[in-house]
Amino acid sequence: MRTHASKEAARIDHLLQMMDTVIHDKLLRNTSDKLNALIRYHFDSEASHARARLALTAGLALELSENICITLAASCELIHNASLLHDDIQDGDTLRRGKEAAWSHFDPSTAMCAGTLMLSAAFETVAQIDQNPQLLVSHLHQRTADLIRGQTLDLAFSSKPVDLEGYLDIASSKSGSLIALPLELVMMTSHQLDALPIATQAGESFAIAYQIADDLNDVEDDLARGTCNIVGVLQSAHVDRAQASAEALTLMQTHLHLAENYAAQLPAHSGDFLISLCEKLSVEEA
């Protein structure tokens, strides 16, 4: 079992390296030295590649070709990294992955251009898949629109606070859209359309749990800045800090269990990697 698992892990790592090559080839075609330098800088840091791993593991489980799996993974990573560049500018965050954020190290305008280029490249990438490319491109657009909607609501929080329902809406739109996306694209490409709603629920449930965990870790900074945080949202309903934190932890565990249950229903064990992410987060926040 260990030998098989290590071989699969090595295979995924190899495919991730191939994906990185695809991404760089698409982004570094332009003649702007500064833009190219920013793109290299942004990607020259350790990343989890969680979305790419979801696409690769689910795609291989459903017997998609390695090239298709790499293409799906690349399109998801391109949109994710575009969102990181844009979010950091909008939120004024000067750190990303343990080093100075790209917009701060270079400048906001070049970082905006890099993010926009990544969005465009994501659509070009997924359009290269022969199996119903129109459906894939349309879905990629919808998930990008969901992401932008969630970010817009999040940015408006300081002037228009939300209740718990609004918080869950922001998390499922902003974070859930890109966690569910790789699984959704794999289900579409492998003609597992009956499993599409399950993939959506699995990804969005995990994203909500992850966002709550992140909020619990950043609660002091978020509340000081007046940004959206689950503890502050619960406190606004006349709950004290200790009770709000306890309720947030329970809510996180509830959504983790939902994500695991939905992921277990996906065909051919294609949700196994998401289940492992749920288990890891549960242990970390225990």
PDB file of C-alpha atoms in Angstrom:
ATOM      1  CA  MET A   1       0.000   0.000   0.000  1.00  0.00           C
ATOM      2  CA  ARG A   2       2.792   2.427   0.909  1.00  0.00           C
ATOM      3  CA  THR A   3       4.627   1.688  -2.341  1.00  0.00           C
ATOM      4  CA  HIS A   4       1.467   2.346  -4.361  1.00  0.00           C
ATOM      5  CA  ALA A   5       0.752   5.554  -2.461  1.00  0.00           C
ATOM      6  CA  SER A   6       4.304   6.800  -2.943  1.00  0.00           C
ATOM      7  CA  LYS A   7       4.139   6.061  -6.667  1.00  0.00           C
ATOM      8  CA  GLU A   8       0.864   7.963  -6.957  1.00  0.00           C
ATOM      9  CA  ALA A   9       2.319  10.897  -5.017  1.00  0.00           C
ATOM     10  CA  ALA A  10       5.366  10.932  -7.302  1.00  0.00           C
ATOM     11  CA  ARG A  11       3.082  10.840 -10.332  1.00  0.00           C
ATOM     12  CA  ILE A  12       1.059  13.808  -9.073  1.00  0.00           C
ATOM     13  CA  ASP A  13       4.246  15.762  -8.341  1.00  0.00           C
ATOM     14  CA  HIS A  14       5.465  15.062 -11.876  1.00  0.00           C
ATOM     15  CA  LEU A  15       2.172  16.230 -13.368  1.00  0.00           C
ATOM     16  CA  LEU A  16       2.329  19.388 -11.245  1.00  0.00           C
ATOM     17  CA  GLN A  17       5.749  20.153 -12.710  1.00  0.00           C
ATOM     18  CA  MET A  18       4.318  19.684 -16.199  1.00  0.00           C
ATOM     19  CA  MET A  19       1.418  21.968 -15.269  1.00  0.00           C
ATOM     20  CA  ASP A  20       3.828  24.656 -14.077  1.00  0.00           C
ATOM     21  CA  THR A  21       5.565  24.490 -17.458  1.00  0.00           C
ATOM     22  CA  VAL A  22       2.229  24.922 -19.249  1.00  0.00           C
ATOM     23  CA  ILE A  23       1.364  27.939 -17.095  1.00  0.00           C
ATOM     24  CA  HIS A  24       4.716  29.629 -17.618  1.00  0.00           C
ATOM     25  CA  ASP A  25       4.614  29.011 -21.368  1.00  0.00           C
ATOM     26  CA  LYS A  26       1.231  30.725 -21.583  1.00  0.00           C
ATOM     27  CA  LEU A  27       2.098  33.697 -19.392  1.00  0.00           C
ATOM     28  CA  LEU A  28       5.635  34.512 -20.469  1.00  0.00           C
ATOM     29  CA  ARG A  29       4.910  35.124 -24.147  1.00  0.00           C
ATOM     30  CA  ASN A  30       4.815  38.920 -23.877  1.00  0.00           C
ATOM     31  CA  THR A  31       7.741  41.288 -24.350  1.00  0.00           C
ATOM     32  CA  SER A  32       7.341  43.234 -21.096  1.00  0.00           C
ATOM     33  CA  ASP A  33      10.366  42.462 -18.927  1.00  0.00           C
ATOM     34  CA  LYS A  34       8.688  43.934 -15.840  1.00  0.00           C
ATOM     35  CA  LEU A  35       5.493  41.916 -16.303  1.00  0.00           C
ATOM     36  CA  ASN A  36       7.504  38.731 -16.859  1.00  0.00           C
ATOM     37  CA  ALA A  37       9.594  39.455 -13.760  1.00  0.00           C
ATOM     38  CA  LEU A  38       6.470  39.936 -11.635  1.00  0.00           C
ATOM     39  CA  ILE A  39       4.930  36.691 -12.892  1.00  0.00           C
ATOM     40  CA  ARG A  40       8.122  34.751 -12.155  1.00  0.00           C
ATOM     41  CA  TYR A  41       8.327  36.381  -8.719  1.00  0.00           C
ATOM     42  CA  HIS A  42       4.716  35.520  -7.887  1.00  0.00           C
ATOM     43  CA  PHE A  43       5.096  31.864  -8.829  1.00  0.00           C
ATOM     44  CA  ASP A  44       8.568  31.511  -7.284  1.00  0.00           C
ATOM     45  CA  SER A  45       7.192  30.643  -3.862  1.00  0.00           C
ATOM     46  CA  GLU A  46       5.887  27.532  -2.184  1.00  0.00           C
ATOM     47  CA  ALA A  47       2.216  26.886  -2.888  1.00  0.00           C
ATOM     48  CA  SER A  48      -0.086  24.042  -1.895  1.00  0.00           C
ATOM     49  CA  HIS A  49      -1.513  23.593  -5.405  1.00  0.00           C
ATOM     50  CA  ALA A  50      -4.637  22.271  -3.677  1.00  0.00           C
ATOM     51  CA  ARG A  51      -6.926  23.093  -6.606  1.00  0.00           C
ATOM     52  CA  ALA A  52      -4.551  21.553  -9.104  1.00  0.00           C
ATOM     53  CA  ARG A  53      -4.238  18.426  -6.965  1.00  0.00           C
ATOM     54  CA  LEU A  54      -8.032  18.157  -6.813  1.00  0.00           C
ATOM     55  CA  ALA A  55      -8.209  18.273 -10.609  1.00  0.00           C
ATOM     56  CA  LEU A  56      -5.334  15.827 -11.115  1.00  0.00           C
ATOM     57  CA  THR A  57      -6.415  13.218  -8.562  1.00  0.00           C
ATOM     58  CA  ALA A  58     -10.090  13.336  -9.538  1.00  0.00           C
ATOM     59  CA  GLY A  59      -9.286  13.297 -13.251  1.00  0.00           C
ATOM     60  CA  LEU A  60      -6.956  10.314 -12.979  1.00  0.00           C
ATOM     61  CA  ALA A  61      -9.505   8.450 -10.833  1.00  0.00           C
ATOM     62  CA  LEU A  62     -12.041   8.894 -13.629  1.00  0.00           C
ATOM     63  CA  GLU A  63      -9.480   7.785 -16.237  1.00  0.00           C
ATOM     64  CA  LEU A  64      -9.020  11.077 -18.026  1.00  0.00           C
ATOM     65  CA  SER A  65      -5.744  11.385 -19.914  1.00  0.00           C
ATOM     66  CA  GLU A  66      -2.789  13.014 -18.191  1.00  0.00           C
ATOM     67  CA  ASN A  67      -2.827  15.865 -20.712  1.00  0.00           C
ATOM     68  CA  ILE A  68      -6.471  16.656 -19.991  1.00  0.00           C
ATOM     69  CA  CYS A  69      -5.859  16.480 -16.237  1.00  0.00           C
ATOM     70  CA  ILE A  70      -2.924  18.905 -16.573  1.00  0.00           C
ATOM     71  CA  THR A  71      -5.017  21.259 -18.691  1.00  0.00           C
ATOM     72  CA  LEU A  72      -7.878  21.326 -16.181  1.00  0.00           C
ATOM     73  CA  ALA A  73      -5.460  21.806 -13.296  1.00  0.00           C
ATOM     74  CA  ALA A  74      -3.685  24.657 -15.087  1.00  0.00           C
ATOM     75  CA  SER A  75      -6.911  26.531 -15.814  1.00  0.00           C
ATOM     76  CA  CYS A  76      -7.938  26.332 -12.144  1.00  0.00           C
ATOM     77  CA  GLU A  77      -4.526  27.456 -10.893  1.00  0.00           C
ATOM     78  CA  LEU A  78      -4.472  30.371 -13.326  1.00  0.00           C
ATOM     79  CA  ILE A  79      -7.786  31.739 -12.047  1.00  0.00           C
ATOM     80  CA  HIS A  80      -6.765  31.143  -8.433  1.00  0.00           C
ATOM     81  CA  ASN A  81      -3.482  33.013  -8.823  1.00  0.00           C
ATOM     82  CA  ALA A  82      -5.208  35.849 -10.667  1.00  0.00           C
ATOM     83  CA  SER A  83      -7.545  36.204  -7.693  1.00  0.00           C
ATOM     84  CA  LEU A  84      -4.590  36.285  -5.289  1.00  0.00           C
ATOM     85  CA  LEU A  85      -2.910  39.109  -7.180  1.00  0.00           C
ATOM     86  CA  HIS A  86      -6.101  41.154  -7.355  1.00  0.00           C
ATOM     87  CA  ASP A  87      -7.160  40.416  -3.758  1.00  0.00           C
ATOM     88  CA  ASP A  88      -3.828  41.528  -2.336  1.00  0.00           C
ATOM     89  CA  ILE A  89      -4.127  44.865  -4.106  1.00  0.00           C
ATOM     90  CA  GLN A  90      -7.739  45.405  -3.016  1.00  0.00           C
ATOM     91  CA  ASP A  91      -7.112  44.345   0.580  1.00  0.00           C
ATOM     92  CA  GLY A  92      -3.765  46.139   0.858  1.00  0.00           C
ATOM     93  CA  ASP A  93      -2.050  42.923   1.980  1.00  0.00           C
ATOM     94  CA  THR A  94       1.727  43.272   1.650  1.00  0.00           C
ATOM     95  CA  LEU A  95       2.609  39.627   2.345  1.00  0.00           C
ATOM     96  CA  ARG A  96       1.822  36.546   0.275  1.00  0.00           C
ATOM     97  CA  ARG A  97       3.198  33.036   0.896  1.00  0.00           C
ATOM     98  CA  GLY A  98       5.799  34.254   3.333  1.00  0.00           C
ATOM     99  CA  LYS A  99       7.250  37.064   1.246  1.00  0.00           C
ATOM    100  CA  GLU A 100       6.371  40.521  -0.010  1.00  0.00           C
ATOM    101  CA  ALA A 101       3.254  40.506  -2.184  1.00  0.00           C
ATOM    102  CA  ALA A 102       3.862  41.019  -5.900  1.00  0.00           C
ATOM    103  CA  TRP A 103       2.004  44.344  -6.089  1.00  0.00           C
ATOM    104  CA  SER A 104       4.063  45.702  -3.192  1.00  0.00           C
ATOM    105  CA  HIS A 105       7.369  44.384  -4.512  1.00  0.00           C
ATOM    106  CA  PHE A 106       6.693  45.765  -8.010  1.00  0.00           C
ATOM    107  CA  ASP A 107       3.635  48.019  -8.351  1.00  0.00           C
ATOM    108  CA  PRO A 108      -0.185  47.663  -8.334  1.00  0.00           C
ATOM    109  CA  SER A 109      -0.673  48.399 -12.035  1.00  0.00           C
ATOM    110  CA  THR A 110       1.699  45.685 -13.233  1.00  0.00           C
ATOM    111  CA  ALA A 111       0.189  43.221 -10.764  1.00  0.00           C
ATOM    112  CA  MET A 112      -3.301  44.037 -12.078  1.00  0.00           C
ATOM    113  CA  CYS A 113      -2.097  43.374 -15.617  1.00  0.00           C
ATOM    114  CA  ALA A 114      -0.563  40.055 -14.559  1.00  0.00           C
ATOM    115  CA  GLY A 115      -3.804  38.959 -12.891  1.00  0.00           C
ATOM    116  CA  THR A 116      -5.841  39.900 -15.940  1.00  0.00           C
ATOM    117  CA  LEU A 117      -3.432  37.981 -18.159  1.00  0.00           C
ATOM    118  CA  MET A 118      -3.849  34.913 -15.937  1.00  0.00           C
ATOM    119  CA  LEU A 119      -7.632  35.108 -16.230  1.00  0.00           C
ATOM    120  CA  SER A 120      -7.414  35.278 -20.003  1.00  0.00           C
ATOM    121  CA  ALA A 121      -4.940  32.391 -20.097  1.00  0.00           C
ATOM    122  CA  ALA A 122      -7.279  30.244 -17.990  1.00  0.00           C
ATOM    123  CA  PHE A 123      -9.996  30.476 -20.644  1.00  0.00           C
ATOM    124  CA  GLU A 124      -7.569  29.797 -23.486  1.00  0.00           C
ATOM    125  CA  THR A 125      -6.299  26.753 -21.594  1.00  0.00           C
ATOM    126  CA  VAL A 126      -9.640  25.089 -20.908  1.00  0.00           C
ATOM    127  CA  ALA A 127     -10.855  25.832 -24.457  1.00  0.00           C
ATOM    128  CA  GLN A 128      -8.194  23.443 -25.761  1.00  0.00           C
ATOM    129  CA  ILE A 129     -10.051  20.410 -24.391  1.00  0.00           C
ATOM    130  CA  ASP A 130     -11.969  18.604 -27.120  1.00  0.00           C
ATOM    131  CA  GLN A 131     -14.771  17.266 -24.897  1.00  0.00           C
ATOM    132  CA  ASN A 132     -17.500  19.922 -25.008  1.00  0.00           C
ATOM    133  CA  PRO A 133     -15.232  22.991 -24.689  1.00  0.00           C
ATOM    134  CA  GLN A 134     -18.191  25.401 -24.870  1.00  0.00           C
ATOM    135  CA  LEU A 135     -19.671  23.914 -21.684  1.00  0.00           C
ATOM    136  CA  LEU A 136     -16.306  24.097 -19.899  1.00  0.00           C
ATOM    137  CA  VAL A 137     -15.671  27.710 -20.940  1.00  0.00           C
ATOM    138  CA  SER A 138     -19.192  28.719 -19.930  1.00  0.00           C
ATOM    139  CA  HIS A 139     -18.777  27.079 -16.532  1.00  0.00           C
ATOM    140  CA  LEU A 140     -15.388  28.693 -16.044  1.00  0.00           C
ATOM    141  CA  HIS A 141     -17.015  32.057 -16.674  1.00  0.00           C
ATOM    142  CA  GLN A 142     -19.817  31.330 -14.190  1.00  0.00           C
ATOM    143  CA  ARG A 143     -17.371  30.346 -11.467  1.00  0.00           C
ATOM    144  CA  THR A 144     -15.273  33.447 -12.168  1.00  0.00           C
ATOM    145  CA  ALA A 145     -18.436  35.537 -11.859  1.00  0.00           C
ATOM    146  CA  ASP A 146     -19.241  33.801  -8.539  1.00  0.00           C
ATOM    147  CA  LEU A 147     -15.729  34.568  -7.310  1.00  0.00           C
ATOM    148  CA  ILE A 148     -16.044  38.241  -8.257  1.00  0.00           C
ATOM    149  CA  ARG A 149     -19.476  38.501  -6.651  1.00  0.00           C
ATOM    150  CA  GLY A 150     -18.117  37.062  -3.399  1.00  0.00           C
ATOM    151  CA  GLN A 151     -15.159  39.421  -3.451  1.00  0.00           C
ATOM    152  CA  THR A 152     -17.440  42.398  -4.063  1.00  0.00           C
ATOM    153  CA  LEU A 153     -19.592  41.476  -1.059  1.00  0.00           C
ATOM    154  CA  ASP A 154     -16.493  40.944   1.058  1.00  0.00           C
ATOM    155  CA  LEU A 155     -15.069  44.338   0.120  1.00  0.00           C
ATOM    156  CA  ALA A 156     -18.368  45.993   1.023  1.00  0.00           C
ATOM    157  CA  PHE A 157     -18.458  44.412   4.487  1.00  0.00           C
ATOM    158  CA  SER A 158     -17.043  47.400   6.389  1.00  0.00           C
ATOM    159  CA  SER A 159     -19.890  49.618   5.178  1.00  0.00           C
ATOM    160  CA  LYS A 160     -22.512  46.889   4.883  1.00  0.00           C
ATOM    161  CA  PRO A 161     -22.021  44.133   7.492  1.00  0.00           C
ATOM    162  CA  VAL A 162     -23.731  40.781   6.972  1.00  0.00           C
ATOM    163  CA  ASP A 163     -25.415  38.197   9.175  1.00  0.00           C
ATOM    164  CA  LEU A 164     -24.443  34.519   9.290  1.00  0.00           C
ATOM    165  CA  GLU A 165     -26.386  33.730   6.117  1.00  0.00           C
ATOM    166  CA  GLY A 166     -24.574  36.544   4.333  1.00  0.00           C
ATOM    167  CA  TYR A 167     -21.221  35.323   5.643  1.00  0.00           C
ATOM    168  CA  LEU A 168     -21.848  31.814   4.295  1.00  0.00           C
ATOM    169  CA  ASP A 169     -22.872  33.336   0.964  1.00  0.00           C
ATOM    170  CA  ILE A 170     -19.579  35.253   0.745  1.00  0.00           C
ATOM    171  CA  ALA A 171     -17.496  32.198   1.669  1.00  0.00           C
ATOM    172  CA  SER A 172     -19.256  29.838  -0.736  1.00  0.00           C
ATOM    173  CA  SER A 173     -19.024  32.364  -3.573  1.00  0.00           C
ATOM    174  CA  LYS A 174     -15.526  33.732  -3.049  1.00  0.00           C
ATOM    175  CA  SER A 175     -13.729  30.610  -1.810  1.00  0.00           C
ATOM    176  CA  GLY A 176     -16.125  27.817  -2.703  1.00  0.00           C
ATOM    177  CA  SER A 177     -16.240  28.695  -6.376  1.00  0.00           C
ATOM    178  CA  LEU A 178     -12.557  27.879  -6.888  1.00  0.00           C
ATOM    179  CA  ILE A 179     -12.457  24.834  -4.594  1.00  0.00           C
ATOM    180  CA  ALA A 180     -15.447  23.258  -6.342  1.00  0.00           C
ATOM    181  CA  LEU A 181     -14.250  24.255  -9.826  1.00  0.00           C
ATOM    182  CA  PRO A 182     -11.626  21.516 -10.392  1.00  0.00           C
ATOM    183  CA  LEU A 183     -14.040  18.788  -9.322  1.00  0.00           C
ATOM    184  CA  GLU A 184     -16.833  20.283 -11.420  1.00  0.00           C
ATOM    185  CA  LEU A 185     -14.646  20.509 -14.533  1.00  0.00           C
ATOM    186  CA  VAL A 186     -13.541  16.900 -14.081  1.00  0.00           C
ATOM    187  CA  MET A 187     -17.157  15.707 -13.759  1.00  0.00           C
ATOM    188  CA  MET A 188     -18.090  17.606 -16.915  1.00  0.00           C
ATOM    189  CA  THR A 189     -15.133  16.342 -18.915  1.00  0.00           C
ATOM    190  CA  SER A 190     -15.648  12.724 -17.846  1.00  0.00           C
ATOM    191  CA  HIS A 191     -19.406  12.918 -18.593  1.00  0.00           C
ATOM    192  CA  GLN A 192     -20.350  12.435 -14.931  1.00  0.00           C
ATOM    193  CA  LEU A 193     -22.993  15.144 -15.011  1.00  0.00           C
ATOM    194  CA  ASP A 194     -25.133  13.426 -12.362  1.00  0.00           C
ATOM    195  CA  ALA A 195     -22.242  13.929  -9.933  1.00  0.00           C
ATOM    196  CA  LEU A 196     -21.877  17.641 -10.710  1.00  0.00           C
ATOM    197  CA  PRO A 197     -24.165  18.916  -7.885  1.00  0.00           C
ATOM    198  CA  ILE A 198     -22.338  16.653  -5.427  1.00  0.00           C
ATOM    199  CA  ALA A 199     -18.974  18.056  -6.523  1.00  0.00           C
ATOM    200  CA  THR A 200     -20.332  21.567  -6.018  1.00  0.00           C
ATOM    201  CA  GLN A 201     -21.600  20.806  -2.520  1.00  0.00           C
ATOM    202  CA  ALA A 202     -18.350  19.071  -1.571  1.00  0.00           C
ATOM    203  CA  GLY A 203     -16.158  21.953  -2.713  1.00  0.00           C
ATOM    204  CA  GLU A 204     -18.310  24.718  -1.246  1.00  0.00           C
ATOM    205  CA  SER A 205     -18.721  22.943   2.101  1.00  0.00           C
ATOM    206  CA  PHE A 206     -14.963  22.508   2.447  1.00  0.00           C
ATOM    207  CA  ALA A 207     -14.343  26.124   1.444  1.00  0.00           C
ATOM    208  CA  ILE A 208     -16.695  27.389   4.164  1.00  0.00           C
ATOM    209  CA  ALA A 209     -14.944  25.225   6.756  1.00  0.00           C
ATOM    210  CA  TYR A 210     -11.524  26.419   5.588  1.00  0.00           C
ATOM    211  CA  GLN A 211     -12.614  30.062   5.671  1.00  0.00           C
ATOM    212  CA  ILE A 212     -13.911  29.695   9.208  1.00  0.00           C
ATOM    213  CA  ALA A 213     -10.630  28.095  10.292  1.00  0.00           C
ATOM    214  CA  ASP A 214      -8.712  30.946   8.663  1.00  0.00           C
ATOM    215  CA  ASP A 215     -10.947  33.482  10.412  1.00  0.00           C
ATOM    216  CA  LEU A 216     -10.347  31.867  13.793  1.00  0.00           C
ATOM    217  CA  ASN A 217      -6.597  32.150  13.236  1.00  0.00           C
ATOM    218  CA  ASP A 218      -6.807  35.801  12.101  1.00  0.00           C
ATOM    219  CA  VAL A 219      -9.610  37.016  14.344  1.00  0.00           C
ATOM    220  CA  GLU A 220      -7.694  39.770  16.146  1.00  0.00           C
ATOM    221  CA  ASP A 221      -6.277  41.325  12.958  1.00  0.00           C
ATOM    222  CA  ASP A 222      -9.582  41.054  11.091  1.00  0.00           C
ATOM    223  CA  LEU A 223     -11.638  42.642  13.859  1.00  0.00           C
ATOM    224  CA  ALA A 224      -9.092  45.443  14.241  1.00  0.00           C
ATOM    225  CA  ARG A 225      -9.293  46.170  10.517  1.00  0.00           C
ATOM    226  CA  GLY A 226     -13.082  45.828  10.377  1.00  0.00           C
ATOM    227  CA  THR A 227     -12.978  43.084   7.760  1.00  0.00           C
ATOM    228  CA  CYS A 228     -15.356  40.139   7.498  1.00  0.00           C
ATOM    229  CA  ASN A 229     -14.688  37.470  10.131  1.00  0.00           C
ATOM    230  CA  ILE A 230     -17.013  34.750  11.407  1.00  0.00           C
ATOM    231  CA  VAL A 231     -16.381  35.684  15.054  1.00  0.00           C
ATOM    232  CA  GLY A 232     -17.346  39.300  14.446  1.00  0.00           C
ATOM    233  CA  VAL A 233     -20.415  38.228  12.493  1.00  0.00           C
ATOM    234  CA  LEU A 234     -21.578  36.001  15.344  1.00  0.00           C
ATOM    235  CA  GLN A 235     -20.772  38.657  17.946  1.00  0.00           C
ATOM    236  CA  SER A 236     -22.997  41.106  16.065  1.00  0.00           C
ATOM    237  CA  ALA A 237     -25.884  38.788  16.957  1.00  0.00           C
ATOM    238  CA  HIS A 238     -25.259  39.653  20.646  1.00  0.00           C
ATOM    239  CA  VAL A 239     -22.996  36.680  21.363  1.00  0.00           C
ATOM    240  CA  ASP A 240     -19.850  37.164  23.467  1.00  0.00           C
ATOM    241  CA  ARG A 241     -16.373  36.406  22.092  1.00  0.00           C
ATOM    242  CA  ALA A 242     -15.960  33.007  23.752  1.00  0.00           C
ATOM    243  CA  GLN A 243     -19.372  31.772  22.634  1.00  0.00           C
ATOM    244  CA  ALA A 244     -18.863  33.153  19.135  1.00  0.00           C
ATOM    245  CA  SER A 245     -15.539  31.293  18.819  1.00  0.00           C
ATOM    246  CA  ALA A 246     -17.105  28.071  20.098  1.00  0.00           C
ATOM    247  CA  GLU A 247     -20.038  28.369  17.682  1.00  0.00           C
ATOM    248  CA  ALA A 248     -17.644  29.098  14.818  1.00  0.00           C
ATOM    249  CA  LEU A 249     -15.618  25.965  15.595  1.00  0.00           C
ATOM    250  CA  THR A 250     -18.793  23.850  15.660  1.00  0.00           C
ATOM    251  CA  LEU A 251     -19.893  25.360  12.355  1.00  0.00           C
ATOM    252  CA  MET A 252     -16.513  24.569  10.843  1.00  0.00           C
ATOM    253  CA  GLN A 253     -16.732  20.926  11.909  1.00  0.00           C
ATOM    254  CA  THR A 254     -20.281  20.679  10.551  1.00  0.00           C
ATOM    255  CA  HIS A 255     -19.174  21.853   7.123  1.00  0.00           C
ATOM    256  CA  LEU A 256     -16.135  19.582   7.186  1.00  0.00           C
ATOM    257  CA  HIS A 257     -18.404  16.596   7.795  1.00  0.00           C
ATOM    258  CA  LEU A 258     -20.669  17.732   4.965  1.00  0.00           C
ATOM    259  CA  ALA A 259     -17.676  18.063   2.629  1.00  0.00           C
ATOM    260  CA  GLU A 260     -16.410  14.590   3.542  1.00  0.00           C
ATOM    261  CA  ASN A 261     -19.840  13.028   3.033  1.00  0.00           C
ATOM    262  CA  TYR A 262     -20.325  14.666  -0.347  1.00  0.00           C
ATOM    263  CA  ALA A 263     -16.770  13.843  -1.469  1.00  0.00           C
ATOM    264  CA  ALA A 264     -17.292  10.192  -0.543  1.00  0.00           C
ATOM    265  CA  GLN A 265     -20.264  10.079  -2.936  1.00  0.00           C
ATOM    266  CA  LEU A 266     -18.225  11.143  -5.961  1.00  0.00           C
ATOM    267  CA  PRO A 267     -17.632   8.344  -8.517  1.00  0.00           C
ATOM    268  CA  ALA A 268     -14.539   6.129  -8.571  1.00  0.00           C
ATOM    269  CA  HIS A 269     -13.117   7.624  -5.347  1.00  0.00           C
ATOM    270  CA  SER A 270     -12.506  10.876  -7.203  1.00  0.00           C
ATOM    271  CA  GLY A 271     -13.181  12.817  -4.007  1.00  0.00           C
ATOM    272  CA  ASP A 272     -10.487  11.095  -1.957  1.00  0.00           C
ATOM    273  CA  PHE A 273      -8.052  14.010  -2.036  1.00  0.00           C
ATOM    274  CA  LEU A 274     -10.728  16.383  -0.771  1.00  0.00           C
ATOM    275  CA  ILE A 275     -11.462  13.942   2.031  1.00  0.00           C
ATOM    276  CA  SER A 276      -7.777  14.014   2.979  1.00  0.00           C
ATOM    277  CA  LEU A 277      -7.906  17.827   3.076  1.00  0.00           C
ATOM    278  CA  CYS A 278     -10.916  17.642   5.388  1.00  0.00           C
ATOM    279  CA  GLU A 279      -9.138  15.229   7.700  1.00  0.00           C
ATOM    280  CA  LYS A 280      -6.019  17.424   7.796  1.00  0.00           C
ATOM    281  CA  LEU A 281      -7.993  20.572   8.602  1.00  0.00           C
ATOM    282  CA  SER A 282      -9.982  18.777  11.305  1.00  0.00           C
ATOM    283  CA  VAL A 283      -6.772  17.676  13.023  1.00  0.00           C
ATOM    284  CA  GLU A 284      -5.175  21.117  12.739  1.00  0.00           C
ATOM    285  CA  GLU A 285      -8.165  22.866  14.312  1.00  0.00           C
ATOM    286  CA  ALA A 286      -8.907  20.233  16.971  1.00  0.00           C
TER     287      ALA A 286
END
